[in-house]
Protein backbone atom coordinates (compact mmCIF):
# COMPACT_ATOMS: atom_id res chain seq x y z
CA MET A 1 -9.35 2.16 -12.04
CA PHE A 2 -9.49 -0.15 -9.01
CA VAL A 3 -12.99 -1.56 -8.54
CA ASP A 4 -13.55 -4.09 -5.77
CA GLU A 5 -17.36 -4.36 -5.80
CA ALA A 6 -19.86 -5.06 -8.56
CA LYS A 7 -23.49 -6.13 -8.90
CA ILE A 8 -24.47 -8.22 -11.90
CA LEU A 9 -27.42 -10.19 -13.27
CA VAL A 10 -26.72 -13.64 -14.65
CA LYS A 11 -29.29 -15.68 -16.57
CA ALA A 12 -28.58 -19.17 -17.81
CA GLY A 13 -29.98 -20.25 -21.15
CA GLY A 14 -33.40 -21.90 -21.32
CA GLY A 15 -33.84 -25.39 -22.73
CA GLY A 16 -35.25 -25.94 -26.18
CA ASP A 17 -38.74 -27.36 -26.74
CA GLY A 18 -39.29 -30.96 -27.67
CA CYS A 19 -40.53 -31.63 -31.19
CA VAL A 20 -43.73 -33.27 -32.42
CA ALA A 21 -42.94 -35.18 -35.61
CA PHE A 22 -43.73 -38.49 -37.30
CA ARG A 23 -41.51 -40.59 -39.50
CA ARG A 24 -42.77 -40.60 -43.05
CA GLU A 25 -40.45 -42.60 -45.24
CA LYS A 26 -40.94 -44.77 -48.28
CA PHE A 27 -41.15 -48.50 -47.55
CA VAL A 28 -41.44 -47.78 -43.81
CA PRO A 29 -45.09 -48.18 -42.88
CA ARG A 30 -46.22 -46.99 -39.50
CA GLY A 31 -42.98 -45.06 -38.96
CA GLY A 32 -44.22 -43.75 -35.63
CA PRO A 33 -43.27 -40.62 -33.67
CA SER A 34 -39.82 -39.16 -34.32
CA GLY A 35 -39.80 -35.85 -32.49
CA GLY A 36 -36.36 -35.05 -31.01
CA ASP A 37 -35.58 -33.52 -27.62
CA GLY A 38 -34.73 -29.87 -27.13
CA GLY A 39 -31.14 -28.93 -26.36
CA ASN A 40 -30.03 -27.90 -22.88
CA GLY A 41 -29.44 -24.24 -22.14
CA GLY A 42 -25.96 -22.91 -21.48
CA SER A 43 -24.80 -22.53 -17.86
CA ILE A 44 -22.79 -19.65 -16.40
CA TYR A 45 -19.57 -20.14 -14.45
CA LEU A 46 -17.24 -17.89 -12.48
CA GLU A 47 -13.53 -18.57 -12.96
CA ALA A 48 -10.62 -17.13 -10.98
CA ASN A 49 -8.14 -15.53 -13.37
CA PRO A 50 -4.72 -14.63 -11.90
CA ASN A 51 -4.20 -12.04 -14.66
CA ASP A 52 -7.14 -9.89 -13.52
CA ASN A 53 -6.83 -7.57 -10.56
CA THR A 54 -10.08 -5.56 -10.48
CA LEU A 55 -13.80 -6.03 -11.18
CA LEU A 56 -13.77 -3.11 -13.62
CA ARG A 57 -15.22 -5.14 -16.50
CA TYR A 58 -18.42 -5.66 -14.46
CA ARG A 59 -18.91 -2.04 -13.53
CA TYR A 60 -20.73 -1.03 -16.71
CA ASN A 61 -21.58 -4.38 -18.31
CA ARG A 62 -23.89 -5.89 -15.71
CA GLU A 63 -26.16 -8.36 -17.52
CA PHE A 64 -24.92 -11.70 -18.78
CA LYS A 65 -27.10 -14.25 -20.58
CA ALA A 66 -25.97 -17.65 -21.80
CA ASP A 67 -27.18 -19.18 -25.09
CA ARG A 68 -30.48 -21.04 -25.06
CA GLY A 69 -30.87 -24.59 -26.28
CA ARG A 70 -32.27 -25.12 -29.78
CA HIS A 71 -35.59 -26.86 -30.34
CA GLY A 72 -35.74 -30.52 -31.18
CA GLU A 73 -36.28 -31.62 -34.80
CA GLY A 74 -37.74 -34.52 -36.70
CA SER A 75 -35.96 -37.80 -37.33
CA ASN A 76 -35.20 -37.97 -33.60
CA CYS A 77 -32.70 -35.09 -33.89
CA THR A 78 -31.88 -33.44 -30.58
CA GLY A 79 -31.53 -29.68 -30.61
CA HIS A 80 -28.11 -28.10 -30.21
CA SER A 81 -27.25 -27.26 -26.60
CA GLY A 82 -26.40 -23.67 -25.75
CA ALA A 83 -22.77 -22.74 -25.12
CA ASP A 84 -21.69 -22.21 -21.53
CA MET A 85 -20.54 -18.74 -20.47
CA ILE A 86 -17.44 -18.26 -18.32
CA LEU A 87 -17.05 -14.99 -16.43
CA GLN A 88 -13.48 -14.35 -15.35
CA VAL A 89 -12.87 -12.61 -12.04
CA PRO A 90 -9.72 -11.82 -10.02
CA VAL A 91 -8.40 -14.38 -7.58
CA GLY A 92 -9.91 -13.62 -4.17
CA THR A 93 -13.39 -12.76 -5.44
CA LEU A 94 -16.44 -13.63 -3.36
CA ALA A 95 -19.87 -14.12 -4.93
CA PHE A 96 -23.02 -13.45 -2.89
CA ASP A 97 -26.67 -13.91 -3.79
CA GLU A 98 -28.00 -10.35 -3.68
CA GLN A 99 -31.50 -11.40 -2.61
CA THR A 100 -30.72 -13.98 0.09
CA GLY A 101 -27.23 -12.88 1.13
CA GLU A 102 -25.98 -16.44 0.69
CA THR A 103 -22.29 -16.92 -0.01
CA ILE A 104 -22.18 -18.78 -3.32
CA ALA A 105 -18.47 -19.04 -3.97
CA ASP A 106 -15.05 -18.00 -2.72
CA LEU A 107 -12.61 -18.13 -5.61
CA ALA A 108 -9.34 -18.18 -3.69
CA THR A 109 -7.18 -20.28 -6.05
CA PRO A 110 -6.18 -19.54 -9.67
CA GLY A 111 -8.20 -21.50 -12.21
CA GLN A 112 -10.98 -22.34 -9.75
CA ARG A 113 -14.34 -22.55 -11.53
CA VAL A 114 -17.76 -22.43 -9.87
CA LEU A 115 -21.23 -22.94 -11.37
CA ILE A 116 -23.45 -20.00 -10.46
CA ALA A 117 -26.43 -20.38 -12.84
CA HIS A 118 -27.55 -23.75 -14.19
CA GLY A 119 -28.90 -23.96 -17.73
CA GLY A 120 -32.43 -25.17 -18.30
CA ARG A 121 -33.08 -28.77 -19.39
CA GLY A 122 -34.42 -29.36 -22.87
CA GLY A 123 -37.98 -30.64 -23.27
CA ARG A 124 -38.75 -34.15 -24.46
CA GLY A 125 -40.03 -34.84 -27.95
CA ASN A 126 -43.12 -36.91 -28.70
CA GLN A 127 -41.02 -40.06 -29.22
CA HIS A 128 -40.89 -40.44 -25.42
CA PHE A 129 -44.67 -40.54 -25.10
CA ALA A 130 -45.27 -43.51 -27.42
CA LYS A 131 -47.01 -46.43 -25.71
CA PRO A 132 -48.53 -49.63 -27.10
CA TRP A 133 -51.94 -48.12 -26.50
CA HIS A 134 -50.93 -44.63 -27.64
CA GLN A 135 -48.87 -45.05 -30.81
CA ALA A 136 -49.29 -41.58 -32.31
CA PRO A 137 -48.65 -39.18 -29.43
CA ARG A 138 -48.82 -35.48 -30.05
CA GLU A 139 -47.60 -34.52 -26.60
CA HIS A 140 -44.24 -32.87 -26.04
CA GLU A 141 -42.46 -30.93 -23.32
CA GLU A 142 -41.42 -27.33 -23.38
CA GLY A 143 -37.89 -26.47 -22.33
CA HIS A 144 -37.21 -25.50 -18.74
CA ALA A 145 -36.16 -21.94 -17.99
CA GLY A 146 -32.55 -21.26 -17.05
CA GLU A 147 -31.58 -20.16 -13.56
CA GLU A 148 -31.51 -16.40 -12.98
CA ARG A 149 -29.61 -14.70 -10.18
CA HIS A 150 -28.67 -11.25 -8.97
CA LEU A 151 -25.11 -11.44 -7.69
CA ARG A 152 -22.87 -9.16 -5.69
CA LEU A 153 -19.18 -9.66 -6.39
CA GLU A 154 -16.68 -8.57 -3.78
CA LEU A 155 -12.92 -8.65 -4.23
CA LYS A 156 -10.62 -9.35 -1.29
CA LEU A 157 -6.98 -9.20 -2.27
CA LEU A 158 -4.80 -12.14 -1.26
CA ALA A 159 -1.86 -11.06 0.89
CA ASP A 160 0.08 -12.46 3.82
CA VAL A 161 0.66 -9.17 5.64
CA GLY A 162 -1.52 -6.06 5.92
CA LEU A 163 -0.10 -2.60 6.69
CA VAL A 164 -2.52 -0.47 8.71
CA GLY A 165 -2.26 2.88 10.43
CA PHE A 166 -3.14 6.56 10.25
CA PRO A 167 -2.54 8.53 7.03
CA ASN A 168 1.10 9.57 6.57
CA ALA A 169 2.32 6.89 8.97
CA GLY A 170 4.85 5.67 6.38
CA LYS A 171 3.03 2.64 4.97
CA SER A 172 3.63 3.44 1.30
CA THR A 173 7.26 4.38 1.93
CA LEU A 174 7.87 1.08 3.70
CA ILE A 175 6.33 -1.07 0.96
CA SER A 176 8.33 0.84 -1.66
CA VAL A 177 11.55 0.03 0.24
CA ILE A 178 10.95 -3.65 0.95
CA SER A 179 9.40 -4.51 -2.44
CA ALA A 180 9.35 -3.31 -6.02
CA ALA A 181 5.93 -1.69 -5.58
CA ARG A 182 5.81 2.01 -6.44
CA PRO A 183 2.83 3.60 -4.71
CA LYS A 184 2.26 7.33 -4.72
CA ILE A 185 4.17 8.97 -1.83
CA ALA A 186 3.59 12.56 -0.72
CA ASN A 187 3.43 14.62 2.45
CA TYR A 188 -0.33 15.00 2.77
CA PRO A 189 -3.13 12.75 4.08
CA PHE A 190 -4.82 10.10 1.92
CA THR A 191 -2.05 9.91 -0.65
CA THR A 192 -2.93 6.23 -1.00
CA LEU A 193 -6.43 5.82 -2.42
CA GLU A 194 -6.27 2.13 -3.31
CA PRO A 195 -4.56 -0.96 -1.90
CA ASN A 196 -1.06 -1.68 -3.19
CA LEU A 197 0.56 -5.11 -3.23
CA GLY A 198 4.25 -5.91 -3.07
CA VAL A 199 6.22 -9.17 -2.94
CA VAL A 200 8.99 -9.16 -0.33
CA ASN A 201 12.05 -11.43 -0.28
CA ALA A 202 13.00 -11.85 3.36
CA ASP A 203 16.22 -13.82 2.91
CA GLY A 204 17.75 -11.99 -0.04
CA GLY A 205 18.00 -15.01 -2.36
CA THR A 206 17.70 -14.56 -6.11
CA GLY A 207 16.92 -18.08 -7.26
CA LYS A 208 19.68 -17.80 -9.87
CA GLU A 209 22.84 -19.87 -10.28
CA GLY A 210 21.70 -22.47 -7.81
CA ARG A 211 20.94 -20.01 -5.01
CA GLU A 212 17.71 -20.53 -3.13
CA LEU A 213 15.07 -17.84 -3.42
CA GLY A 214 14.35 -17.96 0.29
CA ARG A 215 11.20 -16.92 2.10
CA THR A 216 8.85 -14.56 0.31
CA PHE A 217 5.53 -13.04 1.30
CA VAL A 218 2.98 -10.58 -0.10
CA VAL A 219 2.32 -7.27 1.67
CA ALA A 220 -0.80 -5.15 1.21
CA ASP A 221 -0.58 -1.39 1.80
CA LEU A 222 -4.03 -0.03 2.67
CA PRO A 223 -5.31 3.55 2.61
CA GLY A 224 -4.99 5.29 5.97
CA LEU A 225 -7.68 5.11 8.62
CA ILE A 226 -8.85 7.93 10.87
CA GLU A 227 -11.13 8.12 13.88
CA GLY A 228 -14.74 7.55 12.81
CA ALA A 229 -13.79 5.67 9.65
CA HIS A 230 -16.47 3.04 10.37
CA GLU A 231 -19.01 5.89 10.20
CA GLY A 232 -17.72 7.10 6.82
CA ALA A 233 -15.00 9.54 7.85
CA GLY A 234 -12.09 9.83 5.41
CA LEU A 235 -12.17 6.96 2.95
CA GLY A 236 -14.24 4.85 5.33
CA ILE A 237 -13.29 1.25 6.05
CA ARG A 238 -14.35 -0.30 2.74
CA PHE A 239 -10.74 -1.28 1.98
CA LEU A 240 -10.36 -3.26 5.21
CA ARG A 241 -11.93 -6.27 3.52
CA HIS A 242 -8.57 -6.69 1.78
CA VAL A 243 -6.82 -7.55 5.05
CA GLU A 244 -9.40 -10.11 6.16
CA ARG A 245 -7.42 -12.80 4.35
CA THR A 246 -4.05 -11.73 5.76
CA ARG A 247 -2.34 -13.78 8.45
CA LEU A 248 -0.52 -10.90 10.12
CA LEU A 249 -1.12 -7.18 10.66
CA VAL A 250 1.70 -4.63 10.87
CA HIS A 251 0.53 -1.49 12.66
CA LEU A 252 2.60 1.58 11.75
CA ILE A 253 2.71 4.55 14.13
CA ASP A 254 4.37 7.91 13.42
CA THR A 255 6.50 8.87 16.45
CA SER A 256 8.52 11.57 14.70
CA ASP A 257 8.80 15.20 15.76
CA MET A 258 6.49 16.20 12.89
CA SER A 259 3.52 14.46 14.51
CA ASP A 260 1.99 15.80 17.73
CA ALA A 261 -0.51 12.95 18.15
CA ASP A 262 -0.35 10.61 21.12
CA PRO A 263 0.99 7.35 19.58
CA ILE A 264 -0.72 5.10 22.14
CA HIS A 265 -4.05 6.85 21.54
CA SER A 266 -3.49 6.46 17.79
CA PHE A 267 -2.94 2.72 18.25
CA GLU A 268 -6.17 2.41 20.23
CA ILE A 269 -8.16 4.36 17.62
CA ILE A 270 -7.01 2.12 14.76
CA SER A 271 -7.65 -0.98 16.85
CA GLY A 272 -11.16 0.27 17.50
CA GLU A 273 -11.81 0.84 13.80
CA LEU A 274 -10.60 -2.68 13.01
CA ARG A 275 -12.90 -4.06 15.69
CA ALA A 276 -15.84 -2.06 14.32
CA PHE A 277 -15.31 -3.64 10.91
CA SER A 278 -14.82 -7.27 12.00
CA GLU A 279 -13.97 -9.04 15.23
CA THR A 280 -11.78 -11.46 13.26
CA LEU A 281 -9.28 -8.66 12.55
CA THR A 282 -8.69 -8.14 16.26
CA GLU A 283 -7.76 -11.81 16.61
CA LYS A 284 -4.90 -11.60 14.12
CA PRO A 285 -1.30 -11.32 15.36
CA VAL A 286 0.02 -7.74 15.33
CA ILE A 287 3.50 -6.26 15.03
CA VAL A 288 3.75 -2.61 16.10
CA VAL A 289 6.23 -0.47 14.17
CA ALA A 290 7.33 3.06 15.07
CA THR A 291 8.29 4.87 11.86
CA LYS A 292 10.34 7.88 10.76
CA LEU A 293 13.16 7.18 13.20
CA ASP A 294 15.41 9.51 11.19
CA ALA A 295 13.08 12.44 12.02
CA THR A 296 12.80 11.61 15.72
CA THR A 297 14.99 13.61 18.11
CA ASP A 298 12.75 13.52 21.16
CA ARG A 299 12.33 9.81 21.90
CA THR A 300 9.91 10.21 24.78
CA ARG A 301 6.92 9.04 22.77
CA LEU A 302 8.96 6.29 21.11
CA ASP A 303 9.92 4.92 24.52
CA ALA A 304 6.30 5.19 25.65
CA VAL A 305 5.16 3.04 22.71
CA ARG A 306 7.91 0.51 23.39
CA GLU A 307 6.84 0.28 27.03
CA PHE A 308 3.17 -0.01 26.04
CA CYS A 309 3.91 -2.87 23.65
CA GLY A 310 5.89 -4.62 26.37
CA GLU A 311 2.90 -4.42 28.70
CA GLN A 312 0.54 -5.69 25.99
CA LYS A 313 3.03 -8.39 24.92
CA LEU A 314 3.15 -7.06 21.36
CA GLU A 315 6.25 -7.31 19.21
CA PHE A 316 7.75 -3.86 18.64
CA HIS A 317 10.17 -2.44 16.06
CA ALA A 318 11.45 1.06 15.36
CA ILE A 319 12.49 1.80 11.78
CA SER A 320 13.37 4.50 9.31
CA ALA A 321 12.28 3.55 5.81
CA ALA A 322 14.18 6.56 4.43
CA THR A 323 17.57 5.44 5.80
CA GLY A 324 16.86 1.71 6.05
CA GLU A 325 17.49 1.57 9.79
CA GLY A 326 15.72 -1.41 11.33
CA VAL A 327 14.01 -2.41 8.06
CA ARG A 328 15.93 -5.66 7.50
CA GLU A 329 15.25 -6.78 11.08
CA LEU A 330 11.55 -5.97 10.65
CA VAL A 331 11.25 -7.96 7.43
CA ARG A 332 12.91 -11.00 8.93
CA SER A 333 10.72 -10.76 12.03
CA ILE A 334 7.64 -10.69 9.78
CA ALA A 335 8.89 -13.78 7.93
CA ASP A 336 9.58 -15.55 11.23
CA ALA A 337 6.08 -14.71 12.46
CA LEU A 338 4.51 -15.99 9.25
CA ASP A 339 6.39 -19.27 9.61
CA LYS A 340 4.50 -19.84 12.86
CA ILE A 341 1.06 -18.96 11.45
CA PRO A 342 -0.56 -21.70 9.33
CA LYS A 343 -2.11 -20.72 6.04
CA PRO A 344 -5.92 -20.90 6.14
CA ALA A 345 -7.60 -23.72 4.25
CA PRO A 346 -10.12 -22.85 1.48
CA ASP A 347 -13.00 -23.99 3.72
CA THR A 348 -11.83 -21.58 6.42
CA LEU A 349 -11.75 -18.73 3.90
CA LEU A 350 -15.31 -19.47 2.86
CA GLU A 351 -16.50 -19.50 6.47
CA LEU A 352 -14.68 -16.21 7.10
CA ALA A 353 -16.32 -14.67 4.03
CA HIS A 354 -19.76 -15.88 5.05
CA GLY A 355 -19.35 -14.48 8.55
CA SER A 356 -18.07 -11.05 7.55
CA HIS A 357 -20.02 -10.03 4.46
CA GLU A 358 -22.97 -8.87 6.57
CA HIS A 359 -20.90 -6.22 8.35
CA ALA A 360 -21.97 -2.70 7.46
CA VAL A 361 -19.12 -1.12 5.58
CA ALA A 362 -19.16 2.66 5.61
CA GLY A 363 -18.58 4.31 2.26
CA PRO A 364 -16.21 7.16 1.49
CA SER A 365 -16.99 10.65 2.57
CA ASP A 366 -18.13 13.21 0.02
CA LYS A 367 -14.61 14.54 -0.20
CA GLY A 368 -12.94 11.21 -0.92
CA GLY A 369 -15.73 9.27 -2.61
CA ALA A 370 -15.19 10.44 -6.17
CA GLU A 371 -11.47 9.86 -5.94
CA ALA A 372 -11.87 6.43 -4.37
CA ASP A 373 -13.85 5.24 -7.42
CA SER A 374 -11.29 6.57 -9.89
CA ILE A 375 -7.96 5.18 -8.82
CA ALA A 376 -5.07 3.20 -10.22
CA GLU A 377 -5.81 -0.21 -11.71
CA ASP A 378 -2.62 -2.19 -11.11
CA THR A 379 -2.88 -3.94 -7.76
CA SER A 380 -1.17 -7.19 -8.75
CA PRO A 381 1.90 -8.07 -6.68
CA ALA A 382 5.01 -6.20 -7.79
CA PRO A 383 8.15 -8.18 -8.69
CA ILE A 384 10.35 -9.45 -5.88
CA LYS A 385 12.97 -7.00 -4.63
CA ASP A 386 15.98 -8.14 -2.62
CA LEU A 387 16.76 -6.32 0.58
């Protein structure tokens, strides 16, 4: 099951109380106060784990409490501190404070660890209150409570290229041809119910026997969009968060004889849905791809799209994923475009996350909602496949 949102409660451990004790030992007159300090409570961390790909573990188990610190003891013994708790999340997870909406962390690199709830400090024992004029103190401090937070976790998959378009535009077929990903492919709308990732080798290298591997990039295949998706039509636009981190969008348009839709109008509809989700998506470079060239006999609409892209100064390709026509040229053009686009710095990713998490994301419709919550789990990048 692919789960990309979760709400959890985290509570760090409270500190232990300080102890009130006096040293009573043979041959040691006036031993004085000897109450130890309480131990510190355990803190809670989020850690990016490259081996996880969904937030499924947080769907049903939603409360996490770290160990509390133990109380102080006599003979100036400090209580044992509580153990820290580490919650592992997929790389690309964002953590928001549910009450304030503040962006707490953007875990964009494997192994990154962020403190999200600080453990309480242990109280002081009566040894700290001894003064020359107050030699037998009975004061002590209670331990401080640990930090408690309601968090919303949101997963945004890390990919270089995002495939967008109407349902049945050929997105899943293309990613299955250019990578080793094996998404479900069928001739009906909304075959893809969850994002699929694939690693593409643009230059055909294998990395074996001294050969260079060449340029590689990660492609994300997203469920199809339809008009009104930002209002909840179809599967909504909840999956578009997974292309916010991409550097390039590839817009697939079906110009075959089997489709009677106006391809230019289709392009404008999808562009409008992207704009409704986030203005940052409209600023990304776009490559327009006409698909199903093998099933296109009347090329009037194909030529119209080519002319439209020329007027809009958009790069255009026509391919057939079934026969492989134009696919190699498309892949190399994508790699060339990525070479010109710098990778965003971690600070930029955090600013992007903070600016986009307030957008209202429409949920799935009644027809697709149940299916969208019960879908395949494996969204990690598939092995590299040579073209």
